[in-house]
Amino acid sequence: MSGKKEFSRLPTDLKPTNYILSLQPNLKDFTFKGSEVIEVKVEKATPTVILNSADIEVQSAVYSAGGSGDTNIKASVEYNKDHEKVTLTFPSDLQVGTGRLQLEFTGELNDKMKGFYRSKYSSPEGEERYCAVTQFEATDARRAFPCWDEPAVKATFDVTLVVPKDRVALSNMPVKSESASETDPNLKVVTYERTPIMSTYLLAFIVGEYDYVEDKDSDGVLVRVYTPVGKKQQGDFALKVAVKTLPFYKNYFKIAYPLPKMDLIAIADFAAGAMENWGLVTYRETALLIDPENSSAKTKQWVALVVGHEIAHQWFGNLVTMEWWTHLWLNEGFASWIEYLCVDHCFPEFDIWTQFVNADLGRALELDALHNSHPIEVPVGHPDEVDEIFDAISYSKGASVIRMLHDYIGDEDFRKGMNQYLTKFKYSNAFTEDLWDSLQDASGKPVHKVMNTWTKQMGYPVIKVTERQDGDKRVMTLSQEKFCADGKQPEGTSSYEWMVPVTIMSKSKDVKKVLLEKPSMEVTLDNVKAGDWVKVNSGTVGVYRVQYTSESLERFIPAIKDKSLPATDRLGLQSDLFALARAGMVSAVDVLKVAEAYINEDNYTVWSDLGMSLGGVGIILQNTDSYDKYKAFTRKLFKPVADSVGWDPKADEGPLVAMLRDLALGKLGRSNDEATVAEARKRFDAHVAGTTTLSADLKSPVYSIVMSNGDQEAYDKMMKLYDGADMQEEKVRISRLLGSIKDVNLKKKVLEFAMSDKVRSQDTVFVISGVTNTVEGRELVWQFVQDNWSTLIERYSGGFLLSRLVKIATENFITDERAKEIEKFFAAHPAPAAERTIQQSVENIRLNEKWMNENATRVTEFLKSY
Ligand code: BES
Ligand code: ZN
C-alpha cells in the first residue's frame, strides 16, 4: 500500500460501562436527534475525553462526578474530522472514580448505507417511503452517536427510540416499555431492555413498516422474521432455518444463546449481504426472502448459508469478540466455515461441503497466490484499512485454514477447545492466540506452531510429489515451496515455510496422515500396486496446491473418467492444474486434455469449478481468433451432461440436479449451441406471453442464453420482465445478466440503467459487472468507470462495493500497457479501501499477458481439431 494512514486508538483514561441512549429519527427531513448519558469510570485523572464521532454535531457535553448530579461541568467541543474523533475539554481534571457524561447531539439519516441511514421502499399502495436503519460494522456506530467505537471497549446499552406511533421500532433487545410521547401526540417512546455487555459495532436500531412471522426454538427463544408489508410468507423458509440453527449451535458450543429473542429482518437498501447485530440480524432481501413458487434452489441454499453464518456470529463474534480488527478473520473465517456445518445439518441434500471446496477454498487459493495478497492476520488502523480486509483472505482463506485445522485435530477435540475458548472469553475479547491456546489444550497437538505458519505469513505452498515403487510399497517424496501465481518466487523466499497437515489416499482408499514440517519429506504407503493412483490432499482439505509428475498424473485419468476418484478430489485436481498452467509450471494444452477426461462427470460442484477454470481461460482467449473453437470445445464437453439432465425436472430430483441443469444448459447456450438456444428462446417467449411460466430454477439459464444470443427485441422483453418483477431475487437475476447482450449500444444502455434509480445503489456494481464478459464490454466499463469516477466515489465513499467495482472493471485486461494506464489513473484518483484491490488487479492483468505469451499459440493449435 502507498503508505499507512495516520491512526491511533482511543485513550484509556476513561471507560464507558453503560450508555443510556435515546434517538429520534425524522423520516421526513432525514435528520435525527440524540441524547446520551454515558456512565463512565475514570481510571486516570484527565481534563479531556476523546470519543469517536463522525458527521455528528454535539450541542452540549457535561460531566457530573459520582451520583451527584448537581456538580455538572461543561466541556468545550472540538472535532477532528479526519480521525473521526471529538475531543471534550473540561475546565479541570475529571477525578478518578465513576461519573456521568451527558451529550446532546444531532446527525443526518444519510443515504450511504452506513451508520444510521435511510432506506427507501414502496408501501403496498405504491407510495414511496423511508425507513431508518443501521449498519455499524466496522467503524460506523460513531455516525449515530459519539462513543468508544472499538470492539474491545464493551459496555451495556439502555436504548430508547422515539418514533412515529404507527411504525415498527426494533433494537437488539425486547421492548421494556412503550408510551405516548408527552410532547408530540404523533410519537411514541419505546425503551428496550438493557443489552448484555457488548461492542458498539453490534448495536442496531430500525424504524419502519414490516410484517413478521414468528416461532420459538426448542429452548423457548422467540424468533421472528420481519419482511416487507404483505410478504410475510416469504419469511417462512428463513424462520425454519433459524429455529433449527439456534439449538444446533447451542449444542455444538454447549453454550446457550444468551438473549431472549432473535429477529431477522430484510432491509431494502443494504450494502453487505447480512449483518450479525446481536439479536437483530439485518439482511439484504435476496439473502432472506424465499417465495416457494419463485425462488430457485440456489437462492434457498444461499439464504440457509447466510442465516447459518450470521447466527454463528451470535456466539463467535458477539459473545466473544476480536480484540482488534487485525483479528477480524477470527469472526469471519470461523463463521464462513461453520455456516457449512450448519447447512449440512439442516439440508444434507445440498452436499454443501463439496461446494465449500469451490466457493471458499478455490477463491482463497486464487487470491492468495498473488504477490499482492496479505497474511490472514494483518495490522490495520485507519477505517479504510479495516474496510479493506473484509476480503477473500479473511473470509475464505480463514474458513479454509479452520477446515484444515478441524480435520487435523478432529471434531471432538475441536468442539472441546471451542467450548473452552468461548467460556473463557465470554462478554469479553480475544486474540487469535487465545483460540490456539484452547484448541492446543484440548487436542494436545502443536496448534500454535502449525497455525502461525498459516495466519502470520501470506500465501501457501505447492507440494511437489515424486513417487517410486518399491515392491508393494509406494515411496512418495513431498517437497514444499511457496506457490506464486506467476511461478516466480519472491525475493527472500527461503523464509516461506509451512507446517502442512497432509492427507494421502491410494486407489484402495487407504488413508495416511502426516505433518510436513520441513522443506521435504518421504512417506511410504503399504499395499499400493504399481500403476495405482495415489492422491495427495485427499478430500481437498489442505490449503495448498499439488504438482505431480506427468506419469503420476496420467494414472488419475481413468479414475476421473469412471469417477472412482472422489468428487472433492476430482475437483481439486483440475483446479490445481489450471493454476499450475497459469503459473507456467505445466502446459495449458496438457491441462485442457485432462479437462476432456471429465466428459462423464455428473457432480454439480465439480462441473461448477471446472466451468470456472475454463471460463478463466475463455476470458483470455476472447482476445484471439480461437475463441470460436474454444466455444466448440466447451460445447463438446458440456453436451453429455446437459443431455442427461435435460430441460424438465424429473420427479424427486434433488436441488443439485436443478443447479446442474442451470449450469450445463447455461454453458451450452452461452457457447451458442443452436438447439439449446432455440429451446431457451421458445421457453422464454412462452414465459413472456404468459402461456407457460418458467420454473424458478430454469429462469437463470433461459434468461442468460436469450440475452447472450439476443438483440434489441430480447432486451426490451427482458426489461419488461424487470419492470414487472415484484421480488428482488428476480430483479437481481435479470439485471445482472442484461449486460451479456452483444450489441455495444445496448451494453451502453445497460450501464446507464445501472446508475438510474431503477437499480438500487447496492446492486449497481453487479449490473455493471454483467457488462464485463466480452472484450468490448470490458472496454466500455473501464471507460465508464473513469468517466463517472466522481459520482461513483461519492456514492460508495470508500466501502467494499467500491473495491468490488474496481476489481470487476480492471482485472480481466491482458496487456501491460493497460496495467500501466490503470495504475496511472488510480495514482491520480485515490480509491480509499481499494488500494490493495488495484494492485491485485494489475498483477492479474500481467498474469493474463504472461499466459497469452506462453500458451496462445499452442492452445490455438490444439483447438484446431474442434
Ligand atoms: N459481519 C459481516 C457483515 C459485514 C461485511 C460488515 C462487510 C461490514 C463489512 C457479516 O457477518 C457477513 O460476513 N456477511 C456476508 C455474508 C456471509 C454469508 C458471507 C456478506 O455481507 O457478504
Ligand atoms: Zn460474517
Short mmCIF file of N, CA, C and O and ligand atoms in Angstrom, two decimals, residues 135 137-138 272-276 302 305-306 309-310 313 332 336 339 390 395 800 804, ligand 1:
data_model
loop_
_atom_site.label_atom_id
_atom_site.label_comp_id
_atom_site.label_asym_id
_atom_site.label_seq_id
_atom_site.Cartn_x
_atom_site.Cartn_y
_atom_site.Cartn_z
N GLN A 135 -26.19 0.28 10.09
CA GLN A 135 -25.12 -0.66 9.75
C GLN A 135 -23.86 -0.08 10.38
O GLN A 135 -23.34 0.93 9.91
N GLU A 137 -20.93 -2.03 11.61
CA GLU A 137 -19.63 -2.65 11.38
C GLU A 137 -19.03 -2.10 10.10
O GLU A 137 -19.75 -1.96 9.13
N ALA A 138 -17.74 -1.79 10.07
CA ALA A 138 -16.83 -1.96 11.19
C ALA A 138 -16.79 -0.72 12.09
O ALA A 138 -16.78 -0.85 13.32
N ALA A 272 -23.91 -4.71 2.52
CA ALA A 272 -23.33 -6.05 2.61
C ALA A 272 -24.39 -7.09 2.25
O ALA A 272 -25.43 -6.76 1.67
N GLY A 273 -24.13 -8.37 2.57
CA GLY A 273 -25.14 -9.40 2.38
C GLY A 273 -26.03 -9.50 3.61
O GLY A 273 -27.25 -9.63 3.51
N ALA A 274 -25.41 -9.42 4.76
CA ALA A 274 -26.13 -9.50 6.02
C ALA A 274 -25.22 -9.03 7.15
O ALA A 274 -24.01 -8.96 6.97
N MET A 275 -25.82 -8.71 8.30
CA MET A 275 -25.02 -8.20 9.42
C MET A 275 -25.56 -8.78 10.73
O MET A 275 -26.75 -8.73 11.00
N GLU A 276 -24.62 -9.28 11.54
CA GLU A 276 -24.97 -10.08 12.71
C GLU A 276 -25.33 -9.32 13.97
O GLU A 276 -25.11 -9.83 15.08
N TRP A 302 -28.50 -20.27 -0.54
CA TRP A 302 -27.81 -19.04 -0.14
C TRP A 302 -28.41 -18.48 1.15
O TRP A 302 -27.70 -18.15 2.09
N LEU A 305 -27.25 -20.56 4.04
CA LEU A 305 -25.85 -20.28 4.39
C LEU A 305 -25.71 -18.95 5.13
O LEU A 305 -25.00 -18.85 6.13
N VAL A 306 -26.41 -17.94 4.64
CA VAL A 306 -26.28 -16.62 5.27
C VAL A 306 -26.87 -16.65 6.69
O VAL A 306 -26.26 -16.14 7.64
N HIS A 309 -24.53 -18.40 8.87
CA HIS A 309 -23.34 -17.58 9.11
C HIS A 309 -23.61 -16.53 10.19
O HIS A 309 -22.87 -16.43 11.18
N GLU A 310 -24.68 -15.80 10.04
CA GLU A 310 -24.93 -14.69 10.97
C GLU A 310 -25.30 -15.19 12.36
O GLU A 310 -24.94 -14.59 13.37
N HIS A 313 -22.29 -16.03 14.36
CA HIS A 313 -21.64 -14.85 14.95
C HIS A 313 -22.23 -14.50 16.32
O HIS A 313 -21.57 -13.80 17.10
N GLU A 332 -14.86 -13.74 10.87
CA GLU A 332 -15.40 -14.03 9.54
C GLU A 332 -14.95 -15.40 9.02
O GLU A 332 -15.71 -16.11 8.36
N SER A 336 -17.60 -18.33 8.36
CA SER A 336 -17.66 -18.81 6.97
C SER A 336 -17.38 -20.30 6.89
O SER A 336 -17.70 -20.93 5.90
N GLU A 339 -20.87 -22.06 8.88
CA GLU A 339 -22.14 -21.96 8.15
C GLU A 339 -22.36 -23.23 7.33
O GLU A 339 -23.49 -23.68 7.14
N PHE A 390 -12.17 -6.94 4.71
CA PHE A 390 -13.35 -7.79 4.55
C PHE A 390 -13.24 -8.45 3.17
O PHE A 390 -14.01 -8.17 2.27
N TYR A 395 -12.22 -14.09 4.89
CA TYR A 395 -13.37 -14.99 4.83
C TYR A 395 -12.97 -16.38 4.36
O TYR A 395 -13.08 -17.36 5.09
N PHE A 800 -16.74 -1.49 0.66
CA PHE A 800 -16.25 -2.61 -0.14
C PHE A 800 -16.92 -2.70 -1.50
O PHE A 800 -16.43 -3.38 -2.39
N ARG A 804 -15.09 -3.77 -5.02
CA ARG A 804 -15.63 -4.73 -5.98
C ARG A 804 -15.69 -4.14 -7.37
O ARG A 804 -15.35 -4.77 -8.37
N1 BES B 1 -20.06 -9.09 9.57
C1 BES B 1 -20.42 -9.28 8.21
C2 BES B 1 -21.09 -8.07 7.61
C3 BES B 1 -20.14 -7.02 7.11
C4 BES B 1 -19.48 -7.21 5.91
C5 BES B 1 -19.94 -5.86 7.79
C6 BES B 1 -18.61 -6.25 5.45
C7 BES B 1 -19.08 -4.89 7.34
C8 BES B 1 -18.41 -5.09 6.16
C9 BES B 1 -21.37 -10.45 8.06
O1 BES B 1 -21.29 -11.40 9.06
C10 BES B 1 -21.01 -11.14 6.79
O2 BES B 1 -19.96 -11.73 6.75
N2 BES B 1 -21.84 -11.05 5.75
C11 BES B 1 -21.53 -11.61 4.46
C12 BES B 1 -22.46 -12.72 4.12
C13 BES B 1 -21.92 -14.02 4.60
C14 BES B 1 -22.88 -15.15 4.40
C15 BES B 1 -20.60 -14.38 3.94
C16 BES B 1 -21.69 -10.51 3.45
O3 BES B 1 -22.27 -9.49 3.79
O4 BES B 1 -21.21 -10.67 2.34
#
